CSV table of C-alpha atoms in Angstrom, one decimal:
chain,number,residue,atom,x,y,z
V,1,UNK,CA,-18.5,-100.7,40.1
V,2,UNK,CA,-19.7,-99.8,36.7
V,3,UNK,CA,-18.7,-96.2,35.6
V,4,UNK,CA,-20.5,-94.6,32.8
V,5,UNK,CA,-19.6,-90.8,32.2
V,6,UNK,CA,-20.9,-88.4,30.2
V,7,UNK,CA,-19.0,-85.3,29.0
V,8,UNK,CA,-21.1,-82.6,30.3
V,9,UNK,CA,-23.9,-82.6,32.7
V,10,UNK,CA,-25.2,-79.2,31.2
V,11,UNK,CA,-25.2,-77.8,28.1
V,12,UNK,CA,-27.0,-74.5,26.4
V,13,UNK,CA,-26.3,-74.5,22.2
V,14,UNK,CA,-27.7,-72.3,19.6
V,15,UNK,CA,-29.8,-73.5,16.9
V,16,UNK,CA,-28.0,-74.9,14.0
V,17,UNK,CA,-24.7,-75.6,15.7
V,18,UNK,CA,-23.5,-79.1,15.4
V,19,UNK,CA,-23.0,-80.8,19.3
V,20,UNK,CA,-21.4,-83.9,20.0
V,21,UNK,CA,-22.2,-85.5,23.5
V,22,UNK,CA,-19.7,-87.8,24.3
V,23,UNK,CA,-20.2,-91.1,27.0
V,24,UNK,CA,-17.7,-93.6,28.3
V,25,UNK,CA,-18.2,-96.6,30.6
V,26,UNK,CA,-15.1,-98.5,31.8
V,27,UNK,CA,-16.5,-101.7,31.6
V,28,UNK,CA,-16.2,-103.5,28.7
V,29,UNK,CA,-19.4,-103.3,27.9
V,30,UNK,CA,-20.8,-104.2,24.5
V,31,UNK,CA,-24.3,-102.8,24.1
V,32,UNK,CA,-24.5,-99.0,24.6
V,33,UNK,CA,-27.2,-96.5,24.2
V,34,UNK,CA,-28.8,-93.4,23.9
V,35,UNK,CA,-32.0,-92.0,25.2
V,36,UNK,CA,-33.8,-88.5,25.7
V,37,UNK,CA,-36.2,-88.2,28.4
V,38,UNK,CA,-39.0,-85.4,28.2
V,39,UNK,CA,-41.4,-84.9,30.8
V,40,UNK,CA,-44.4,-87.0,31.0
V,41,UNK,CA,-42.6,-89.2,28.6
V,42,UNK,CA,-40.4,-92.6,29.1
V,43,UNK,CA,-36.7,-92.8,28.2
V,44,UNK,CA,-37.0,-93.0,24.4
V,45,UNK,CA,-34.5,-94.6,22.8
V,46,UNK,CA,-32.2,-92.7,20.2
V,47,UNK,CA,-29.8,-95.3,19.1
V,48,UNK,CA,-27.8,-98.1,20.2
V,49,UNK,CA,-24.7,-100.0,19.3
V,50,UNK,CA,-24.0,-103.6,20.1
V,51,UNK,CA,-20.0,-103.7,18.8
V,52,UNK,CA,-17.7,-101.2,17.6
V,53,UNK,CA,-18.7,-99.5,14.7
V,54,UNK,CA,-22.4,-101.2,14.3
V,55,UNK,CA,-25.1,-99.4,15.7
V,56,UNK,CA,-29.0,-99.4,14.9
V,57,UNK,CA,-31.9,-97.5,14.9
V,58,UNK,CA,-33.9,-96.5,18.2
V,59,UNK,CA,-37.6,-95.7,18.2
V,60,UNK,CA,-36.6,-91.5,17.5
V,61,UNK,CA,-33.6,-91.7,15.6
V,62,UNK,CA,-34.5,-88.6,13.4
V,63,UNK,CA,-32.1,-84.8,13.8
V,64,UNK,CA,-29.5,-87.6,15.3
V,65,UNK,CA,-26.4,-89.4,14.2
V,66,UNK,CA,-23.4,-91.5,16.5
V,67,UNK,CA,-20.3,-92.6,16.5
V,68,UNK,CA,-18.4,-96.2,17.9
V,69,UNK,CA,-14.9,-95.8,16.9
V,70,UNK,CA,-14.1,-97.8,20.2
V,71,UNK,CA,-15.7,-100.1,22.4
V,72,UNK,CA,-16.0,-97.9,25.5
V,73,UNK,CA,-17.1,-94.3,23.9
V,74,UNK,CA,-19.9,-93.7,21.9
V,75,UNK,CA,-20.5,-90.2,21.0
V,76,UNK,CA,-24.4,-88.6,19.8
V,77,UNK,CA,-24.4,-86.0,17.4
V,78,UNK,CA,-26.5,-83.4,16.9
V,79,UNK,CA,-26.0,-82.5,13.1
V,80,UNK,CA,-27.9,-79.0,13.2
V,81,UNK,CA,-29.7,-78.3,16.7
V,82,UNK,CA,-32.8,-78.1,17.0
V,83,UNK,CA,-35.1,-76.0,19.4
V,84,UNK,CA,-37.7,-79.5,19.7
V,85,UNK,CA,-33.8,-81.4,20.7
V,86,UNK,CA,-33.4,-79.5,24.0
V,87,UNK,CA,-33.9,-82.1,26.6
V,88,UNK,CA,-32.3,-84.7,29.1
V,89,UNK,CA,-29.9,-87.2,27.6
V,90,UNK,CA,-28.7,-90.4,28.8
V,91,UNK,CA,-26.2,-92.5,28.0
V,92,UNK,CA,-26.4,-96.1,29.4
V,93,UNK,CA,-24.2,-99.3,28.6
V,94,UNK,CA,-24.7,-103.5,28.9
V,95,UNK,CA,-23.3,-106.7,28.4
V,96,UNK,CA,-24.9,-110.2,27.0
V,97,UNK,CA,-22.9,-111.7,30.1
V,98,UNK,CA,-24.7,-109.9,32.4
V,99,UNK,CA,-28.2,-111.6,32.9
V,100,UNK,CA,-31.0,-109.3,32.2
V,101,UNK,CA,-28.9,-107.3,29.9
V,102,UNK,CA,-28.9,-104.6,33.2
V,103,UNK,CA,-28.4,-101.1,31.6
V,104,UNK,CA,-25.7,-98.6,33.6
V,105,UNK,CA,-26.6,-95.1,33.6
V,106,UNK,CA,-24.7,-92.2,33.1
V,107,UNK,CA,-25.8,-89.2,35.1
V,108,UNK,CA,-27.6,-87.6,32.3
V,109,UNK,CA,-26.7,-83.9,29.9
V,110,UNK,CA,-29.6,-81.4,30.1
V,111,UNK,CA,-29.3,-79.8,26.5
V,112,UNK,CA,-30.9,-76.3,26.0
V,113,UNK,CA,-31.0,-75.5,22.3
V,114,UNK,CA,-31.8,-71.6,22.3
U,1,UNK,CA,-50.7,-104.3,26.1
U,2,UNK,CA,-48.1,-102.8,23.8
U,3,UNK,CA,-46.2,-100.3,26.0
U,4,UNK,CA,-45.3,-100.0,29.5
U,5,UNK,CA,-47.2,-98.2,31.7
U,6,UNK,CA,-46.7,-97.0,35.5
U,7,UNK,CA,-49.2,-95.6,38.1
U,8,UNK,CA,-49.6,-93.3,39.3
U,9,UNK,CA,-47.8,-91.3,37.7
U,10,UNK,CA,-46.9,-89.1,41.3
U,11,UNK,CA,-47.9,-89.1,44.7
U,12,UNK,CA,-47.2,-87.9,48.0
U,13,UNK,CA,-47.0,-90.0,51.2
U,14,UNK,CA,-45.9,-89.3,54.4
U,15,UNK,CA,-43.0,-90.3,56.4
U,16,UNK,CA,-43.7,-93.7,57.6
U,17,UNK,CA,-46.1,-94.8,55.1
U,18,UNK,CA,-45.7,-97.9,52.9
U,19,UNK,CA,-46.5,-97.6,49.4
U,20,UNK,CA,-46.7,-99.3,46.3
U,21,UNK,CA,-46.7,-98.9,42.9
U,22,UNK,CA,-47.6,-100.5,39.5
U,23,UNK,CA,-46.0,-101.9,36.8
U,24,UNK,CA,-48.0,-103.4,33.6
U,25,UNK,CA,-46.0,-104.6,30.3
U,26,UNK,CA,-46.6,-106.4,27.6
U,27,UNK,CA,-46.6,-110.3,28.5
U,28,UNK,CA,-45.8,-111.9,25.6
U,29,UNK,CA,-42.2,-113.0,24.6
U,30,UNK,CA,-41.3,-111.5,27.8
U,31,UNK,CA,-37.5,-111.4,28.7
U,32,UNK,CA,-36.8,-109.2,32.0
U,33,UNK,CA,-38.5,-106.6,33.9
U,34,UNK,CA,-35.9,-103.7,35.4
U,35,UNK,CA,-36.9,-101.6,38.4
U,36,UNK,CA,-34.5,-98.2,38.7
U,37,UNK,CA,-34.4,-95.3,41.3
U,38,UNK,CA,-33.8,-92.2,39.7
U,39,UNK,CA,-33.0,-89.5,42.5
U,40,UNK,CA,-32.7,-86.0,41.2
U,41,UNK,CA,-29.2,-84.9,39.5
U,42,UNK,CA,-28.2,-88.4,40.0
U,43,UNK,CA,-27.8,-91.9,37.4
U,44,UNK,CA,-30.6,-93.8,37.6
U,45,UNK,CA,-29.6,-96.6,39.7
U,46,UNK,CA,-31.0,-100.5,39.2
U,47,UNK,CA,-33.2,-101.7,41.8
U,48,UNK,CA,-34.2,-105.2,40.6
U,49,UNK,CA,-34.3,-107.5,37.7
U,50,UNK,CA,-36.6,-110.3,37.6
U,51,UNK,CA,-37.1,-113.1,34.8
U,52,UNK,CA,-39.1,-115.7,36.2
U,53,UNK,CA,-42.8,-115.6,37.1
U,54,UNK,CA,-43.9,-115.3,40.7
U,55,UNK,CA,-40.1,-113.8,41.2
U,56,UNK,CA,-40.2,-112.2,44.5
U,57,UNK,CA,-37.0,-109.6,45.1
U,58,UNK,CA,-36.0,-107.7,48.0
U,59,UNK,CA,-33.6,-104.8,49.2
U,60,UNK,CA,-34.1,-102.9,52.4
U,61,UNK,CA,-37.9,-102.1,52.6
U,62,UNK,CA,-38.0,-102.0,49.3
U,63,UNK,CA,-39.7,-105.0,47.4
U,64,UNK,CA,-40.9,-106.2,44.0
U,65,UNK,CA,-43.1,-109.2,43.3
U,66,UNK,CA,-43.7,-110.1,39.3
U,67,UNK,CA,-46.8,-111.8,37.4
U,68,UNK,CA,-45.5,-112.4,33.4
U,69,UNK,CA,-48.8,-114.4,32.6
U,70,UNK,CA,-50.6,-111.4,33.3
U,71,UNK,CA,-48.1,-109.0,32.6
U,72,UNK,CA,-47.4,-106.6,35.8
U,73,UNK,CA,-45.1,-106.1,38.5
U,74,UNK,CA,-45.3,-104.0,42.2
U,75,UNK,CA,-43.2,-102.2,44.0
U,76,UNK,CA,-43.4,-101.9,47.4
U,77,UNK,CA,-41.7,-99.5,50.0
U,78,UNK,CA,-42.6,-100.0,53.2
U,79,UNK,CA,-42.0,-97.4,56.2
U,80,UNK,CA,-41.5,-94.5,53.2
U,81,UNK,CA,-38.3,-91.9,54.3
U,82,UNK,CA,-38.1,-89.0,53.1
U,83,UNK,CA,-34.7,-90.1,51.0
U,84,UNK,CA,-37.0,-92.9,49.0
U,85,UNK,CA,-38.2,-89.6,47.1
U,86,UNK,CA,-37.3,-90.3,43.7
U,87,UNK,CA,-38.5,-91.3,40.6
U,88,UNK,CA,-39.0,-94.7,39.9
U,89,UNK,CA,-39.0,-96.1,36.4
U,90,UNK,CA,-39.7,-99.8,35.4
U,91,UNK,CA,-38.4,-101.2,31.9
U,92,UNK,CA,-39.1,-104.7,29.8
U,93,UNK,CA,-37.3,-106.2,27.5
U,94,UNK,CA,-38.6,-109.0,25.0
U,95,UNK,CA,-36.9,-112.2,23.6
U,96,UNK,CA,-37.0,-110.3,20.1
U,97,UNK,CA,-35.0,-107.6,21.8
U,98,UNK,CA,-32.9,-108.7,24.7
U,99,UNK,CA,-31.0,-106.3,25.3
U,100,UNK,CA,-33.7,-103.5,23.9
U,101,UNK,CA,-35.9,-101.9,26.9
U,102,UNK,CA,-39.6,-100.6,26.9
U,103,UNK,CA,-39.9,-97.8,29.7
U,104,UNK,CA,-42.5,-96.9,31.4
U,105,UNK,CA,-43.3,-92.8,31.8
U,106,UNK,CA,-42.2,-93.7,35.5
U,107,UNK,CA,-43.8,-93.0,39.1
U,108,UNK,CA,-42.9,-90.0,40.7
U,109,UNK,CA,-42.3,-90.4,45.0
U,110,UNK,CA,-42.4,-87.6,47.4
U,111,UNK,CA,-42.0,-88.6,50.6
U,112,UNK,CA,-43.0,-85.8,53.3
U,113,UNK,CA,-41.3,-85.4,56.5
């Protein structure tokens, strides 16, 4: 079974402070992503990487950063938190060998930014 | 259509009811349509993928039928219980974007006992 984990499943930051969520799938998955999901909204994609080190652009990339130092982790960074960046955050990861390109969640960090 | 969009947005059946639910995306350069289940506290959890028109896919009494000329795709339960309570969300992806999902704002089950 796919695993994808993600560091915390709750989290409550001040504004300002720098957070790093941090996601891991065991396997061996190229593609992995990041959304936020806000109700009445769809998963809206953050940023995604295809290979170790690349990573591109979502549709709201802006108050975020990430990291792929290694195929199975890539972290999402929250350079200065903001009040409008508390919200649920997934994490999912894919493979081009898998038809469909099916996405594995993780079970999701609810991020309160006080 | 540009986005994907899913309705109703909520509803409540009861225990024993089928019900369905709707799916519309954009149709061209279509790719792959994703059904997930996304239970409260849990991962969302994949459903179904379908590629090919008229694609017909089945698990439990749960179905999923898919039109990509027109550009929509149901969900069916049938004989609701109250554990199908969950949100179910329905992504596309394009041939510009394989691996790149749209998702739909999602279709939110209760199923009373």
């Amino acid at each position: 079974d796919v695993k994808v984990t993600q560091s915390s499943r709750y989290l409550v930051k001040r504004t300002g402070e720098k957070v790093f969520l941090e996601c891991v799938q065991d396997m061996d998955h190229e593609n992995m992503f990041w959304y936020r999901q806000d109700p009445g909204l769809g998963l809206r994609l953050i940023y995604f990487s295809y290979d170790v080190k690349m990573k591109e652009k979502g549709d709201i990339p802006e108050g975020y950063s990430v990291s792929r130092e290694k195929k199975e982790r890539f972290s999402l960074i929250l350079e200065s938190a903001s009040t409008n960046q508390t919200s649920m955050y997934l994490c999912a990861s894919s493979s081009p060998r898998d038809r469909g390109y099916e996405q594995y969640f993780g079970p999701g960090t609810r991020l309160t930014v006080t | 259509i540009l986005n994907v969009e899913q309705s109703p947005q909520s509803l409540h059946v009861q225990e024993g009811d089928s019900t369905n639910f709707t799916c519309s995306f954009p149709s061209s350069n279509f790719y792959a349509l994703h059904w997930y289940r996304w239970e409260t506290a849990k991962s969302p959890e994949a459903l179904f993928v379908m590629t090919l028109n008229g694609d017909e896919k089945k698990k439990g009494r749960i179905s999923a039928t898919l039109n990509t000329k027109e550009g929509y795709s149901y969900l069916y339960i049938k004989g609701s219980q109250p554990e199908d309570s969950a949100t179910y969300l329905c992504a596309s992806s394009t041939t510009s974007g394989t691996y790149k999902y749209i998702f739909g704002t999602g279709t939110r089950l209760k199923v009373l006992a």
